[in-house]
Coordinates of C-alpha atoms in Angstrom, one line a residue:
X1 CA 0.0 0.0 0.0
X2 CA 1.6 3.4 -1.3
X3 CA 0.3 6.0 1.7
X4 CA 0.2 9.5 0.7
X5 CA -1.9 11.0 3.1
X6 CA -3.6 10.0 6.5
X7 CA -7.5 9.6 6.9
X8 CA -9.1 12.8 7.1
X9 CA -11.2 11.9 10.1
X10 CA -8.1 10.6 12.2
X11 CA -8.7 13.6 14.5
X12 CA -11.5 11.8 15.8
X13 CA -9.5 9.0 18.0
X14 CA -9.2 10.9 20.6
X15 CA -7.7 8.9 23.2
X16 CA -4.6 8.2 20.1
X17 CA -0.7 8.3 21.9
X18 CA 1.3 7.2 18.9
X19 CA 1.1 8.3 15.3
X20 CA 3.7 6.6 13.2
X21 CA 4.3 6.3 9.7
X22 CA 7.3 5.4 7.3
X23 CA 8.4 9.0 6.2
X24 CA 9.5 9.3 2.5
X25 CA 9.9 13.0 1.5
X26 CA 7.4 14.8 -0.3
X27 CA 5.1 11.8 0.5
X28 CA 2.8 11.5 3.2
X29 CA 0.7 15.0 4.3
X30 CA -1.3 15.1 7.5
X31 CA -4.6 16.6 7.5
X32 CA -6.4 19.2 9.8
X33 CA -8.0 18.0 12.5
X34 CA -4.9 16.2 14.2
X35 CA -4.0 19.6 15.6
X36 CA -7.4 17.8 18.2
X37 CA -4.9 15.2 19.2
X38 CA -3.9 17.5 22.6
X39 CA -2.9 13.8 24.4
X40 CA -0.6 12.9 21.3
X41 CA 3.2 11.8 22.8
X42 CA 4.9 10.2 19.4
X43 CA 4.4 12.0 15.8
X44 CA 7.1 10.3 13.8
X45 CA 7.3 13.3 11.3
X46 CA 5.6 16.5 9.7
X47 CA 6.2 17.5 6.1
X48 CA 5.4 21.3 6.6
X49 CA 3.6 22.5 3.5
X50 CA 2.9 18.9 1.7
X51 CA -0.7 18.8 0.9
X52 CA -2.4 20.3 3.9
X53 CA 0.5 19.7 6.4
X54 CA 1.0 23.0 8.3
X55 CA 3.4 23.6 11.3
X56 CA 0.9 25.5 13.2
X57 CA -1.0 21.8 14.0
X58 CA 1.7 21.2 16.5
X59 CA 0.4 23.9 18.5
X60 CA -1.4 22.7 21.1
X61 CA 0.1 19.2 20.8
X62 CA 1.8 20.2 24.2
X63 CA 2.4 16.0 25.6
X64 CA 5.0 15.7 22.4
X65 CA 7.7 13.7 23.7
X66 CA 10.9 11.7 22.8
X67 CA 12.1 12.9 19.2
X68 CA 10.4 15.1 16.6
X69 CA 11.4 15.4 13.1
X70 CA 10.3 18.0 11.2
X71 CA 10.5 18.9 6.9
X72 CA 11.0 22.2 5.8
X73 CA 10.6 24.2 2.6
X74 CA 7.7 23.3 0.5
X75 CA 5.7 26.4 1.3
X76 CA 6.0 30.0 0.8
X77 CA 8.1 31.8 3.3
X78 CA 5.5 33.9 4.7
X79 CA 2.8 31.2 5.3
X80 CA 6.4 29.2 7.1
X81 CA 6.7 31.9 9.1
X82 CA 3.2 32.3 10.0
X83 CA 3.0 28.5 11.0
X84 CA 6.9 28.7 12.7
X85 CA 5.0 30.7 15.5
X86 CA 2.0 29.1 15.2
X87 CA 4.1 25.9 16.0
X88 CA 5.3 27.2 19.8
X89 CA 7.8 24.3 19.6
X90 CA 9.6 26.1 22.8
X91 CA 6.4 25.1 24.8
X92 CA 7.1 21.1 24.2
X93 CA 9.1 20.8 26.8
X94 CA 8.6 16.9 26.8
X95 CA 11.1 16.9 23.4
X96 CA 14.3 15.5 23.9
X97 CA 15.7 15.1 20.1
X98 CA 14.6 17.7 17.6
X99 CA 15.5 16.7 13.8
X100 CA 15.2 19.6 10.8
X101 CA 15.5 18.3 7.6
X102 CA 14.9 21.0 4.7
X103 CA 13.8 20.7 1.0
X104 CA 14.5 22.8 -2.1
X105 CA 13.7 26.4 -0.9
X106 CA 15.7 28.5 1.5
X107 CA 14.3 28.3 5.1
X108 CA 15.1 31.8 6.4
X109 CA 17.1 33.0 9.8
X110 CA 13.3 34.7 10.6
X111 CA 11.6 31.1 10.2
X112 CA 14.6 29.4 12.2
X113 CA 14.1 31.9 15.1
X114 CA 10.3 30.9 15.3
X115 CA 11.4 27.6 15.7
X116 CA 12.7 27.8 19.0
X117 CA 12.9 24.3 20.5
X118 CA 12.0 24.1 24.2
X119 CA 15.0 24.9 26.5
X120 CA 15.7 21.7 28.0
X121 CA 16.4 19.8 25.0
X122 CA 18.9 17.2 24.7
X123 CA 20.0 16.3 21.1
X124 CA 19.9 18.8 18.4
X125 CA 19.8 17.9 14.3
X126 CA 19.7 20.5 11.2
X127 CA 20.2 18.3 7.7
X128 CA 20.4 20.5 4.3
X129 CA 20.1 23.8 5.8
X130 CA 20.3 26.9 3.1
X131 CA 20.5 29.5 5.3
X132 CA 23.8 32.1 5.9
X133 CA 23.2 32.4 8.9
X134 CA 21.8 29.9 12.0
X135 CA 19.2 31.2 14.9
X136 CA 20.8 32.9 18.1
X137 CA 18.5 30.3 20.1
X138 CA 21.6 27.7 19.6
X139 CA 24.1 29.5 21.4
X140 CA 21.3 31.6 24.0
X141 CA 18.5 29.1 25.0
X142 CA 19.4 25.5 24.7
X143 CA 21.4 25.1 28.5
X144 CA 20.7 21.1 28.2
X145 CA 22.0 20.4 25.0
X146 CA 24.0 17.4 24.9
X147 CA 24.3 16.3 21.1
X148 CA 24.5 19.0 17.8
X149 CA 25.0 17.6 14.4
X150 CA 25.1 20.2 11.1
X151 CA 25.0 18.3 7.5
X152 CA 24.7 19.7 4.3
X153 CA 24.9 23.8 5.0
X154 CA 25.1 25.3 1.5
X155 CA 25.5 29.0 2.1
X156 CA 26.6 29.4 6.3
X157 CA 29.9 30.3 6.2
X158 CA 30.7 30.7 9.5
X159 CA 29.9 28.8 12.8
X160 CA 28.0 30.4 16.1
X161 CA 29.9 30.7 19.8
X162 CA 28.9 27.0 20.3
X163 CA 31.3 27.2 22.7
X164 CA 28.7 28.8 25.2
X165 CA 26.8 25.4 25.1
X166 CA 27.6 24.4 28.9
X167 CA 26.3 20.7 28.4
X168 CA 27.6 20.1 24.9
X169 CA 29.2 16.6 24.8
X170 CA 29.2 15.9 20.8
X171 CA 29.4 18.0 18.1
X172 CA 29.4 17.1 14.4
X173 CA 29.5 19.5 11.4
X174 CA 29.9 17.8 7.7
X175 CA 29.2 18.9 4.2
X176 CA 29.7 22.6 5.7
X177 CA 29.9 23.2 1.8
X178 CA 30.9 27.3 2.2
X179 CA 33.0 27.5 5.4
X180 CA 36.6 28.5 4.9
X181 CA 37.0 30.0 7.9
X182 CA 37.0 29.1 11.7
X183 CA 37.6 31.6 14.1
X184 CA 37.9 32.0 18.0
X185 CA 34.4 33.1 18.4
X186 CA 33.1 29.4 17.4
X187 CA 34.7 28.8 21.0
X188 CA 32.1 31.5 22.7
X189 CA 35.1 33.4 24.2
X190 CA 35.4 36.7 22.5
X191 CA 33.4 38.4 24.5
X192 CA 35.4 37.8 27.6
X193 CA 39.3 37.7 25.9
X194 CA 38.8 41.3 27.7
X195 CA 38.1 40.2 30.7
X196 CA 40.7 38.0 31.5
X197 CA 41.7 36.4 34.0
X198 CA 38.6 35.4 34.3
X199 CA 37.0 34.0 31.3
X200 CA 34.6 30.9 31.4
X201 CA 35.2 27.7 29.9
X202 CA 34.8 27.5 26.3
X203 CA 32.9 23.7 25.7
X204 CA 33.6 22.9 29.3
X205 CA 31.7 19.4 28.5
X206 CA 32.8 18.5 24.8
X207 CA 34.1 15.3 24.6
X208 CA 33.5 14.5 20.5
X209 CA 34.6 16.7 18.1
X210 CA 33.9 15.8 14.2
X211 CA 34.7 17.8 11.2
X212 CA 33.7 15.7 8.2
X213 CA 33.7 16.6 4.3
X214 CA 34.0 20.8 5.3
X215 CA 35.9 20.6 1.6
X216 CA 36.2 24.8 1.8
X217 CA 37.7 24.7 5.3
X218 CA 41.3 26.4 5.0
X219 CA 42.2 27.5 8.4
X220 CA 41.0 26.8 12.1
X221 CA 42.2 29.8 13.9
X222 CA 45.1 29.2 17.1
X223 CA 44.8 30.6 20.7
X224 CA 47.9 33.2 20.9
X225 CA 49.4 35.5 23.2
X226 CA 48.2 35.7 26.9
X227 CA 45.0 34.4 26.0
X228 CA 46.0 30.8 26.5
X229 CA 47.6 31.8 30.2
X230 CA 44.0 32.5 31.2
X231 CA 41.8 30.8 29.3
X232 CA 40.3 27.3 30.1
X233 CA 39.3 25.2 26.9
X234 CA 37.9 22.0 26.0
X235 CA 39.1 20.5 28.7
X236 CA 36.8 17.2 28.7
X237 CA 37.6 16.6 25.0
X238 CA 38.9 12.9 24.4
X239 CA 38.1 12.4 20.7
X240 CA 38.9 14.8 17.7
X241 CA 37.9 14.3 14.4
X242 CA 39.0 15.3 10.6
X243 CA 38.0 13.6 7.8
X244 CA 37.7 14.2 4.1
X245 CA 39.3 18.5 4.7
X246 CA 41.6 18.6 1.9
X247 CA 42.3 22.1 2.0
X248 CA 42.6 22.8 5.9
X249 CA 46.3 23.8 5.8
X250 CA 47.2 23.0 9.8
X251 CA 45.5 21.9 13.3
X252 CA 45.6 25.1 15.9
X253 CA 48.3 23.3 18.0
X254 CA 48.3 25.5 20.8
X255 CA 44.2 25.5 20.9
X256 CA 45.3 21.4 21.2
X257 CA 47.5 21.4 24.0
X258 CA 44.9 23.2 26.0
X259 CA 42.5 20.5 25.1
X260 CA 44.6 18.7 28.3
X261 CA 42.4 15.3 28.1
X262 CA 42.6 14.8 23.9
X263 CA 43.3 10.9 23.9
X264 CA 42.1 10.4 20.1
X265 CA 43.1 12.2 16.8
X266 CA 42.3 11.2 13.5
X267 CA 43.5 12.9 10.4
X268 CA 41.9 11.2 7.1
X269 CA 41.4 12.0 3.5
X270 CA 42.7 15.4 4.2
X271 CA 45.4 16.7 1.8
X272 CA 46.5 19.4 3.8
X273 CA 46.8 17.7 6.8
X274 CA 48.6 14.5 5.4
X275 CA 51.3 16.7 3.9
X276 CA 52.0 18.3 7.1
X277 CA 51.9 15.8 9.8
X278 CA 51.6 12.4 7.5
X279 CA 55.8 11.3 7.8
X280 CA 55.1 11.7 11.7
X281 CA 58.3 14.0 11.8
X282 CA 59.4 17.1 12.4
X283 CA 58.2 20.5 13.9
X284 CA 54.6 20.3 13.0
X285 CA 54.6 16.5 13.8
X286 CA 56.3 17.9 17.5
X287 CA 53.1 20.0 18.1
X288 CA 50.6 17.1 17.7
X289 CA 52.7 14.4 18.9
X290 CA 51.7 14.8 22.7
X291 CA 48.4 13.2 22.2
X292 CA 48.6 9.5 23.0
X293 CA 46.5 7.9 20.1
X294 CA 47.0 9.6 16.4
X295 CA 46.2 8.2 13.3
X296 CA 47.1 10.7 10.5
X297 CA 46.8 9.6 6.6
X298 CA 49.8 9.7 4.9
X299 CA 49.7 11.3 1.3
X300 CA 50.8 8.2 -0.3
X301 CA 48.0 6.2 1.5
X302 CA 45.8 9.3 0.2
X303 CA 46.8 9.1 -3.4
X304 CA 46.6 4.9 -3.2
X305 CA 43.1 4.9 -2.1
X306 CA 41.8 7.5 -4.3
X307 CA 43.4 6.1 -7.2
X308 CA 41.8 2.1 -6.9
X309 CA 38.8 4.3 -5.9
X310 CA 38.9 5.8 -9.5
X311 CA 39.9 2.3 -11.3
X312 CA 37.3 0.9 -9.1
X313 CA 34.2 3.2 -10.3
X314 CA 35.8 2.6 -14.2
X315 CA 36.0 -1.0 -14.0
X316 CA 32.0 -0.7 -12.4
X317 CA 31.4 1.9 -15.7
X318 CA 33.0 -0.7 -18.4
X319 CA 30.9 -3.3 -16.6
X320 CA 27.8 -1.4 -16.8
X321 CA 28.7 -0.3 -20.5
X322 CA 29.2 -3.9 -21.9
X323 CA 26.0 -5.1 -20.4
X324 CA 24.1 -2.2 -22.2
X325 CA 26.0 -3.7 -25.1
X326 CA 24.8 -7.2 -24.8
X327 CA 21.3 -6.3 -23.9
X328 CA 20.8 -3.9 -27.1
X329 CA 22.0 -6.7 -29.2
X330 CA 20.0 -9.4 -27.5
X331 CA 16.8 -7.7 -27.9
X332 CA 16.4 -7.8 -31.7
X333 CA 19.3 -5.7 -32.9
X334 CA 20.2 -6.6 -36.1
X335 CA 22.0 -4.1 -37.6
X336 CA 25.4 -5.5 -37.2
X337 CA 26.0 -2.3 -35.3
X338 CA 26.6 -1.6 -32.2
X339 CA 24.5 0.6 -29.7
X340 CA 27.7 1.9 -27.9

C-alpha cells in the first residue's frame, strides 16, 4: 500500500498516543484536524507544506515527547513563518531530540528563530540547511544540550559561539559546503578575551569533536598570546575528528595542548593535513605528537586509495557499459552495429 496521506477523520480518535508512519519525502501530508490530538506523545514526522501539512498543527500538541522530526521548505516563506509561530515548539518541553531536515527552498534565519525548541532539550539535528546564517537560540536558549549535528549547509559560512553550550558533549558538522574559515568566536570566548583572567570555559563538556567533508575549510584559527595563560578550553575533549578537509592547511596546536584530556586524533582523507603531519616528523609532527593515540593519513595512502577508488568506479562503468551492449543486441538488434 503506497500511503500518501492519513485519513481525514483521524482527529476523531481521541484517546490516540502514537502516530507513526514510514516517512518518504514529499510523500505523506497530515490533515487538519490532528491539531485535536492534545494527548498525542509520538508524531514520527511532519512535512510542513505537503498537501495540507502545516506547522501551526503542533500547537497545542503540548504531551509531544521523545524525538520530533520536522521537513521544511515546501511552502512560501510567509505562510512558514506564520505557521513557525504558530508551531510554539519552545512550549514542548517533553522533546528531547529535535530533527530539521529542509527541502528545495531557502528556510530563512526569521523562520529558524520561530522555531525555537524548548530549552531543556537534549539532542539537536539540522540536515540541508540553506540559510547564511543559524538562529541565536543555539548558542542563547538551549542550556541542556547534549548532542549537535550540522549536515549539508550550502550558504553558512561561518559557525556560532557553540562554545557557550555548557552541556555540549558531541558536536558534528559535515558537508559545511561554504566555510573556509573558523575563528575563535566558534569557541564562545570573545566576548570575555577582555576580561581575563577570568574568562569561562569555552565547551567545558565537549568530549567529540567531528569535522567531516568541510571541503572549503582552509584555516581553524590558534589561541595566541596571553589568552592561553588564562583561558580554560575544552578541557573534557577525548576524541577529535577530521576527515575528508583537503584544503585545511594546519590543526591550531596551541588551541590542542589546552585540550589537556585529547586521547584520540584522526587525520583522514585530508590533503592538507597528510602533507603536514603524514611522515610523523618534524616540527609540526612535535606540536601534535603529545596526544597519546594519532592516526594521520599519509599522502601516499591518500593518493593509493583514491586512485583504486577511480579504477574501481571505471572497471563498475565498463561493466555497466558492456552489459548495455549485450542487452541492445539481445533484444532484436540486427543491424550489425553496435548501440555503444
Amino acid at each position: 500500500m503506497d500511503l500518501s496521506a492519513l485519513p481525514q477523520g483521524i482527529y476523531k480518535l481521541i484517546n490516540l498516543r502514537h502516530l507513526l508512519f514510514p516517512i518518504r519525502w514529499g510523500k505523506i501530508s497530515i490533515p487538519q484536524g490532528v491539531e485535536r490530538l492534545t494527548g498525542l506523545w509520538i508524531l514520527s514526522g511532519l512535512i510542513a507544506g505537503r498537501g495540507s501539512s502545516k506547522l501551526g498543527y503542533l500547537r497545542k500538541l503540548n504531551q509531544l515527547r521523545g524525538s520530533l522530526e520536522l521537513f521544511l521548505g515546501e511552502s512560501t516563506e510567509l505562510e512558514d513563518l506564520v505557521d513557525a509561530k504558530k508551531a510554539e515548539l519552545r512550549n514542548k518541553i517533553y522533546i528531547q531530540e529535535l530533527s530539521f531536515y529542509f527541502g528545495r527552498r531557502e528556510v530563512g534565519v526569521d523562520i529558524m528563530e520561530a522555531l525555537q525548541p524548548p530549552p531543556n532539550l537534549h539532542c539537536l539535528r539540522m540536515v540541508g540547511y540553506k540559510g547564511t546564517q543559524l538562529p541565536v537560540w543555539i548558542t542563547t536558549s538551549l542550556n541542556y544540550l547534549r548532542v549537535l549535528r550540522f549536515v549539508g549547509f550550502y550558504k553558512c559560512s561561518y559557525l556560532s559561539p557553540l562554545g557557550k553550550l555548557p552541556m555540549l558533549e558531541k558536536l558534528e558538522i559535515s558537508f559545511m559546503w561554504s566555510m573556509k574559515y573558523v575563528g575563535n568566536e566558534f569557541l564562545g570566548i570573545m566576548e570575555t578575551i577582555q576580561e581575563l583572567p577570568n574568562a569561562g570555559p569555552a565547551f567545558p563538556k565537549l568530549r567529540k569533536l567531528c569535522f567531516e567533508r568541510c571541503q572549503e575549510w582552509e584555516k581553524w584559527e590558534d589561541i595566541t598570546g596571553d589568552e592561553k595563560d588564562h583561558l580554560l578550553i575544552m578541557p573534557c575533549l577525548r576524541v577529535l575528528k577530521i576527515i575528508g578537509c583537503d584544503k585545511l592547511k594546519a590543526l591550531p596546536h596551541c588551541l590542542l595542548r589546552m585540550a589537556s584530556s585529547l586521547e584520540h586524533l584522526t587525520v583522514r582523507s585530508s590533503l592538507g593535513l597528510a602533507s603536514l603531519y603524514g611522515d610523523r616528523t618534524g616540527d609540526e609532527w612535535d606540536k601534535i605528537s603529545h596526544i597519546p593515540h594519532i592516526k594521520v593519513e599519509s599522502l601516499e595512502d591518500i593518493n593509493r586509495r583514491r586512485l583504486l577508488l577511480r579504477n574501481e568506479l571505471l572497471f563498475r562503468y565498463k561493466v555497466i557499459e558492456a552489459d548495455g551492449c549485450e542487452s541492445g543486441q539481445s533484444s532484436g538488434d540486427t543491424s550489425g552495429g553496435s548501440l555503444c
